[in-house]
Amino acid sequence: MPVLRSLGRAASQLLQSSGCGCGTSLVPVRAIGVSPRQVASDASFHSVTFSESDHPRVLITGGLGQLGVGLAKLLRKRFGKNNVILSDIRKPADNVFYSGPFIFADILDYKNLREIVVNNRITWLFHYSALLSAVGEANVPLARAVNITGLHNVLDIAAEHNLRLFVPSTIGAFGPTSPRDPTPDLCIQRPRTIYGVSKVHAELMGEYYHYRYGLDFRCLRYPGIISADSQPGGGTTDYAVQIFHDAIKTGKFKCYLRPDTRLPMMYLDDCLKATLEIMEAPAEALTMRTYNISAMSFTPEELAQEVQKYVPELQMTYNVDQVRQAIADSWPMNFDDSNARRDWGWKHDYDLPELVTTMFSYLGSDSRIAQAN
């Protein structure tokens, strides 16, 4: 246990700079307007905080990362603000803090994570706590603790309390011996990053818990996710977010991948839509527990050409990071997501032109963009 405690402190320090959260403490103190002293003496007040409807009661771990805040917003609109608890080990921004229930939650603390689930009568758990690819390679012991030990805690609690559990997977779950164009749902994986290895482990453990204990485990392999709402967080595909910020600020972008590096990508809204759809899909419609989802695939060069329609003077240069390039070269170029489209009706809304237009509509008030339009 002393090792895990020290890892937890290290996780807090690292994740504050990496954009990834790991997520447990006791209760949504701020959301219900009571003091920590009151919380300590009364652990039963949660039952009157939430509506008594049939909506799921949701906990999102690692919620201050790229996806958690957007997912919380979507789920609160659908199920009610107080039915969705966002959690992380980092301090939230004011807009997040005041938008709905938020708690401190450390996934390496099994006892307190269990208390959160019990005290708040959680029925759905979205487990987003993880260290991403490049960050994980820089600190393998920490990635192993957060991505694997944390997962085990979540699986055991979800099985014990009959939760519907969502754990995202990734293009990083594949390796250099996997078929790359296209990559099917079932094939050789063999990733060569701790991030990828931990995601394959999550897929298999979730499937095992489903067949062994009846856990309602659901998983999507995300492509690279692009969002205007968050800063890049250490992932190999994050160049596709940074290019927009740099194009607006300086008109220059230095890419750490080769210009011909093709990877599957998806706009955030499509990702969140797919996540909600898989969780709401009837169990009998699912033929597998882990699905690929896809929207588009492009290279840095193709993305730059589309961006130059809005910032014509964009200067694109390349300074290849060999670590990230090796990771990208082991990943799929295109996802085969035909099973998701067949089983539960997955359909994306954003292709590359719509993606770029949407990103600039959020980020761009710069004169260069106005002139281009």
Coordinates of C-alpha atoms in Angstrom, one line a residue:
M1 CA 0.0 0.0 0.0
P2 CA 2.8 2.6 0.6
V3 CA 3.9 2.1 -3.0
L4 CA 0.4 2.8 -4.3
R5 CA 0.0 5.9 -2.0
S6 CA 3.2 7.3 -3.4
L7 CA 2.1 6.5 -6.9
G8 CA -1.2 8.2 -6.3
R9 CA 0.7 11.4 -5.2
A10 CA 2.9 11.1 -8.3
A11 CA -0.2 10.6 -10.5
S12 CA -1.7 13.8 -9.1
Q13 CA 1.4 15.8 -9.9
L14 CA 1.8 14.4 -13.4
L15 CA -1.8 14.4 -14.5
Q16 CA -2.2 18.0 -13.6
S17 CA 0.2 18.7 -16.5
S18 CA -0.8 15.9 -18.8
G19 CA -4.5 16.6 -19.2
C20 CA -5.5 13.2 -18.0
G21 CA -7.3 12.5 -14.7
C22 CA -7.4 9.6 -12.4
G23 CA -10.0 9.2 -10.4
T24 CA -12.2 8.9 -5.2
S25 CA -13.2 10.4 -2.0
L26 CA -16.5 10.5 -0.2
V27 CA -19.3 12.6 -1.6
P28 CA -20.4 15.5 -3.8
V29 CA -20.0 18.1 -1.1
R30 CA -20.3 21.2 -3.2
A31 CA -23.3 19.9 -5.2
I32 CA -25.5 19.6 -2.2
G33 CA -24.4 22.7 -0.3
V34 CA -23.1 21.1 3.0
S35 CA -19.8 21.4 4.7
P36 CA -17.2 18.6 4.9
R37 CA -17.9 18.4 8.7
Q38 CA -21.5 17.6 7.9
V39 CA -20.5 15.1 5.4
A40 CA -18.4 13.2 7.9
S41 CA -21.4 12.9 10.3
D42 CA -24.1 12.1 7.8
A43 CA -23.4 9.6 5.0
S44 CA -27.1 9.0 4.1
F45 CA -28.2 12.4 2.8
H46 CA -27.3 11.5 -0.9
S47 CA -30.6 9.6 -1.3
V48 CA -32.6 12.8 -1.2
T49 CA -30.3 14.7 -3.5
F50 CA -31.2 13.1 -6.8
S51 CA -34.5 12.7 -8.5
E52 CA -36.4 9.5 -8.0
S53 CA -36.8 8.8 -11.7
D54 CA -35.7 5.8 -13.7
H55 CA -32.7 7.7 -15.0
P56 CA -29.3 6.1 -14.4
R57 CA -27.1 7.5 -11.7
V58 CA -23.8 8.1 -13.3
L59 CA -20.2 8.4 -12.1
I60 CA -17.4 9.5 -14.5
T61 CA -13.9 8.9 -13.3
G62 CA -11.0 10.9 -14.8
G63 CA -13.6 13.4 -15.7
L64 CA -11.4 16.5 -16.3
G65 CA -9.7 14.9 -19.3
Q66 CA -10.6 15.5 -22.9
L67 CA -13.8 13.6 -22.9
G68 CA -15.2 13.6 -19.4
V69 CA -16.5 17.2 -19.2
G70 CA -18.2 16.9 -22.6
L71 CA -19.8 13.6 -21.7
A72 CA -21.0 15.0 -18.4
K73 CA -22.7 17.9 -20.2
L74 CA -24.4 15.5 -22.7
L75 CA -25.6 13.1 -20.0
R76 CA -26.8 15.8 -17.7
K77 CA -28.9 17.2 -20.5
R78 CA -30.4 13.7 -21.0
F79 CA -30.7 12.4 -17.5
G80 CA -30.7 15.5 -15.3
K81 CA -27.9 17.5 -13.8
N82 CA -27.8 15.9 -10.4
N83 CA -27.8 12.3 -11.8
V84 CA -24.3 12.7 -13.2
I85 CA -21.3 13.1 -11.0
L86 CA -18.0 14.2 -12.5
S87 CA -14.9 13.1 -10.6
D88 CA -11.1 13.5 -10.8
I89 CA -8.0 14.0 -8.6
R90 CA -7.4 17.5 -9.9
K91 CA -9.1 20.8 -9.1
P92 CA -11.8 21.7 -11.6
A93 CA -12.2 25.0 -13.4
D94 CA -15.0 27.3 -12.1
N95 CA -17.2 26.5 -15.1
V96 CA -16.9 22.8 -14.4
F97 CA -17.3 23.2 -10.7
Y98 CA -20.5 25.1 -11.0
S99 CA -22.1 23.1 -13.8
G100 CA -23.1 20.0 -11.7
P101 CA -21.9 17.6 -9.0
F102 CA -18.1 17.2 -8.8
I103 CA -16.1 15.1 -6.3
F104 CA -12.5 14.1 -5.7
A105 CA -12.1 10.5 -6.6
D106 CA -8.9 8.5 -6.8
I107 CA -9.3 5.1 -8.5
L108 CA -6.3 3.7 -6.7
D109 CA -8.3 4.1 -3.4
Y110 CA -10.6 1.0 -3.6
K111 CA -12.4 1.7 -0.3
N112 CA -13.4 5.2 -1.0
L113 CA -14.3 4.5 -4.6
R114 CA -16.7 1.8 -3.3
E115 CA -18.1 4.3 -0.8
I116 CA -18.9 6.7 -3.7
V117 CA -20.8 4.1 -5.6
V118 CA -22.8 3.0 -2.6
N119 CA -23.5 6.4 -1.1
N120 CA -24.6 7.8 -4.4
R121 CA -26.4 4.7 -5.6
I122 CA -24.5 4.7 -8.9
T123 CA -25.8 2.5 -11.7
W124 CA -23.7 3.6 -14.7
L125 CA -19.9 4.1 -14.4
F126 CA -17.8 5.6 -17.2
H127 CA -14.1 4.9 -16.4
Y128 CA -12.0 7.5 -18.2
S129 CA -9.0 7.5 -15.8
A130 CA -5.8 6.7 -17.7
L131 CA -2.4 7.9 -18.8
L132 CA -2.2 8.4 -22.6
S133 CA 0.3 6.9 -25.0
A134 CA 3.3 9.3 -24.9
V135 CA 2.8 10.2 -21.2
G136 CA 2.6 6.6 -20.3
E137 CA 5.8 5.7 -22.0
A138 CA 7.5 8.4 -20.0
N139 CA 6.4 6.9 -16.7
V140 CA 5.6 3.2 -17.1
P141 CA 5.2 2.3 -13.4
L142 CA 2.7 5.1 -13.0
A143 CA 0.8 4.1 -16.1
R144 CA 0.7 0.5 -14.9
A145 CA -0.8 1.6 -11.6
V146 CA -3.4 4.0 -13.0
N147 CA -4.3 2.0 -16.1
I148 CA -4.3 -1.5 -14.7
T149 CA -4.6 -1.4 -10.9
G150 CA -7.2 1.3 -11.2
L151 CA -9.1 -0.8 -13.7
H152 CA -9.1 -3.8 -11.4
N153 CA -10.7 -1.7 -8.7
V154 CA -13.4 -0.4 -11.0
L155 CA -14.2 -3.9 -12.4
D156 CA -14.6 -5.4 -8.9
I157 CA -16.8 -2.6 -7.7
A158 CA -18.9 -2.7 -10.9
A159 CA -19.4 -6.4 -10.6
E160 CA -20.2 -6.3 -6.9
H161 CA -22.8 -3.6 -7.3
N162 CA -24.3 -4.6 -10.7
L163 CA -23.2 -1.5 -12.6
R164 CA -23.3 -0.9 -16.3
L165 CA -19.6 -0.2 -16.9
F166 CA -18.1 1.7 -19.9
V167 CA -14.3 1.6 -20.4
P168 CA -12.9 3.3 -23.5
S169 CA -10.3 1.5 -25.6
T170 CA -8.2 3.0 -28.4
I171 CA -6.4 2.6 -31.7
G172 CA -3.4 2.1 -29.4
A173 CA -4.7 -1.4 -28.5
F174 CA -3.3 -2.6 -31.8
G175 CA 0.4 -3.2 -32.8
P176 CA 2.7 -3.5 -35.8
T177 CA 1.5 -7.0 -36.6
S178 CA -2.1 -6.0 -36.7
P179 CA -3.8 -5.5 -40.1
R180 CA -3.8 -1.7 -40.5
D181 CA -6.0 -0.9 -43.5
P182 CA -8.6 -1.6 -42.5
T183 CA -8.3 -3.0 -38.9
P184 CA -11.3 -5.3 -37.9
D185 CA -12.7 -5.7 -34.5
L186 CA -11.1 -9.1 -34.0
C187 CA -7.5 -9.6 -35.1
I188 CA -4.0 -9.8 -33.7
Q189 CA -3.3 -6.8 -31.4
R190 CA 0.1 -7.0 -29.7
P191 CA 0.6 -3.3 -28.9
R192 CA 4.1 -2.1 -27.9
T193 CA 3.1 0.7 -25.5
I194 CA 2.0 0.4 -21.9
Y195 CA -1.0 2.4 -22.8
G196 CA -2.0 -0.1 -25.5
V197 CA -1.2 -3.1 -23.4
S198 CA -3.3 -1.8 -20.6
K199 CA -6.2 -1.2 -23.0
V200 CA -6.0 -4.7 -24.4
H201 CA -6.0 -5.9 -20.8
A202 CA -9.1 -3.8 -20.1
E203 CA -10.9 -5.3 -23.1
L204 CA -10.2 -8.8 -22.2
M205 CA -10.8 -8.4 -18.4
G206 CA -14.1 -6.7 -19.2
E207 CA -15.2 -9.5 -21.5
Y208 CA -14.1 -12.1 -18.9
Y209 CA -16.1 -10.3 -16.1
H210 CA -19.1 -10.3 -18.5
Y211 CA -19.0 -14.0 -19.1
R212 CA -17.8 -15.0 -15.6
Y213 CA -19.8 -12.7 -13.4
G214 CA -22.5 -11.2 -15.7
L215 CA -21.0 -7.7 -15.6
D216 CA -22.6 -5.4 -18.2
F217 CA -19.3 -4.3 -19.7
R218 CA -19.3 -2.1 -22.8
C219 CA -16.3 -0.8 -24.6
L220 CA -15.5 1.3 -27.7
R221 CA -12.1 1.6 -29.4
Y222 CA -11.8 5.3 -30.0
P223 CA -9.8 6.8 -32.8
G224 CA -7.9 10.0 -32.3
I225 CA -10.5 12.5 -30.8
I226 CA -10.5 16.1 -31.8
S227 CA -12.1 18.8 -29.7
A228 CA -12.1 22.6 -29.5
D229 CA -12.9 22.5 -25.8
S230 CA -9.6 21.1 -24.4
Q231 CA -5.9 21.4 -24.8
P232 CA -3.8 18.5 -26.1
G233 CA -3.0 16.0 -23.4
G234 CA 0.0 14.0 -24.4
G235 CA -1.5 11.7 -27.0
T236 CA 0.1 10.7 -30.3
T237 CA -2.9 12.1 -32.3
D238 CA -2.9 15.4 -30.4
Y239 CA -1.2 17.2 -33.3
A240 CA -4.6 17.3 -35.0
V241 CA -5.9 19.5 -32.1
Q242 CA -2.7 21.7 -31.7
I243 CA -2.6 22.6 -35.4
F244 CA -5.8 24.7 -35.0
H245 CA -4.5 26.6 -32.0
D246 CA -1.2 27.3 -33.7
A247 CA -2.7 28.3 -37.0
I248 CA -4.9 30.9 -35.3
K249 CA -2.2 32.2 -32.9
T250 CA 0.9 32.3 -35.1
G251 CA 0.1 30.9 -38.6
K252 CA 2.8 28.3 -38.1
F253 CA 2.7 24.7 -37.0
K254 CA 5.5 22.2 -36.4
C255 CA 4.2 18.6 -36.6
Y256 CA 5.9 15.8 -34.8
L257 CA 4.6 13.1 -37.2
R258 CA 5.5 12.6 -40.9
P259 CA 3.2 14.3 -43.4
D260 CA 2.0 10.9 -44.7
T261 CA 1.1 9.4 -41.4
R262 CA -2.6 8.2 -41.8
L263 CA -4.6 7.6 -38.6
P264 CA -8.3 7.3 -37.9
M265 CA -9.8 10.4 -36.3
M266 CA -13.2 11.6 -34.9
Y267 CA -14.7 14.8 -33.8
L268 CA -15.7 15.0 -30.1
D269 CA -19.4 15.2 -30.7
D270 CA -19.4 12.0 -32.7
C271 CA -17.4 10.3 -30.0
L272 CA -19.8 11.3 -27.2
K273 CA -22.8 10.3 -29.3
A274 CA -21.3 6.9 -29.9
T275 CA -20.6 6.5 -26.2
L276 CA -24.1 7.2 -25.2
E277 CA -25.6 5.1 -27.9
I278 CA -23.5 2.0 -26.9
M279 CA -24.6 2.4 -23.3
E280 CA -28.3 2.7 -24.2
A281 CA -28.2 -0.1 -26.8
P282 CA -30.3 -3.2 -25.7
A283 CA -28.0 -5.9 -24.4
E284 CA -29.5 -8.4 -26.8
A285 CA -28.4 -6.3 -29.8
L286 CA -24.7 -6.5 -28.8
T287 CA -22.8 -9.3 -30.4
M288 CA -19.5 -8.3 -28.7
R289 CA -18.3 -6.3 -25.8
T290 CA -15.7 -4.2 -27.6
Y291 CA -16.4 -2.4 -30.9
N292 CA -14.3 -0.2 -33.3
I293 CA -15.9 3.1 -34.1
S294 CA -14.7 5.3 -36.9
A295 CA -15.5 8.5 -38.7
M296 CA -12.6 9.6 -40.9
S297 CA -8.9 9.0 -41.6
F298 CA -6.4 11.6 -42.7
T299 CA -2.7 12.5 -42.7
P300 CA -1.1 15.7 -41.3
E301 CA -0.6 16.9 -44.9
E302 CA -4.3 16.4 -45.7
L303 CA -5.4 18.2 -42.5
A304 CA -3.0 21.1 -43.3
Q305 CA -4.5 21.5 -46.7
E306 CA -8.0 21.7 -45.2
V307 CA -6.9 24.2 -42.6
Q308 CA -5.2 26.3 -45.2
K309 CA -8.7 27.0 -46.7
Y310 CA -9.2 29.1 -43.5
V311 CA -5.6 30.2 -42.8
P312 CA -4.0 30.3 -46.3
E313 CA -0.7 31.5 -45.0
L314 CA -0.3 28.6 -42.6
Q315 CA 3.3 27.4 -42.7
M316 CA 3.5 23.7 -41.9
T317 CA 6.9 22.2 -41.0
Y318 CA 7.9 18.8 -39.7
N319 CA 10.1 17.8 -36.8
V320 CA 9.5 14.1 -36.4
D321 CA 9.4 12.8 -32.8
Q322 CA 10.7 9.2 -33.3
V323 CA 8.9 7.9 -30.2
R324 CA 5.5 9.2 -31.3
Q325 CA 6.2 8.3 -34.9
A326 CA 6.9 4.7 -33.9
I327 CA 3.7 4.6 -32.0
A328 CA 1.7 6.0 -34.9
D329 CA 3.3 3.5 -37.3
S330 CA 2.1 0.6 -35.2
W331 CA -1.5 1.9 -35.1
P332 CA -4.4 1.3 -37.6
M333 CA -4.7 3.6 -40.6
N334 CA -8.4 2.9 -41.0
F335 CA -10.9 1.2 -38.6
D336 CA -13.5 -1.3 -39.8
D337 CA -16.5 -0.4 -37.7
S338 CA -19.1 -2.4 -39.7
N339 CA -20.2 -4.4 -36.6
A340 CA -21.0 -1.2 -34.6
R341 CA -23.0 0.1 -37.6
R342 CA -24.9 -3.2 -37.9
D343 CA -25.5 -4.1 -34.3
W344 CA -26.6 -0.7 -32.8
G345 CA -26.9 1.6 -35.7
W346 CA -23.7 3.7 -35.3
K347 CA -23.4 6.5 -37.8
H348 CA -21.0 9.4 -37.7
D349 CA -21.9 13.0 -38.6
Y350 CA -18.5 14.7 -39.1
D351 CA -16.1 14.1 -42.0
L352 CA -12.9 16.2 -42.5
P353 CA -14.4 19.3 -44.0
E354 CA -17.1 19.5 -41.4
L355 CA -14.5 18.9 -38.7
V356 CA -12.3 21.8 -39.8
T357 CA -15.3 24.1 -40.2
T358 CA -16.6 23.3 -36.8
M359 CA -13.2 23.7 -35.1
F360 CA -12.7 27.2 -36.6
S361 CA -16.2 28.2 -35.7
Y362 CA -15.3 27.5 -32.1
L363 CA -11.8 28.8 -32.0
G364 CA -11.5 31.4 -34.8
S365 CA -12.2 35.0 -34.5
D366 CA -8.9 35.9 -36.0
S367 CA -8.7 38.3 -38.9
R368 CA -6.9 35.8 -41.0
I369 CA -9.9 33.5 -40.7
A370 CA -12.5 36.2 -41.3
Q371 CA -10.6 37.3 -44.5
A372 CA -10.5 33.7 -45.7
N373 CA -14.2 33.3 -45.2

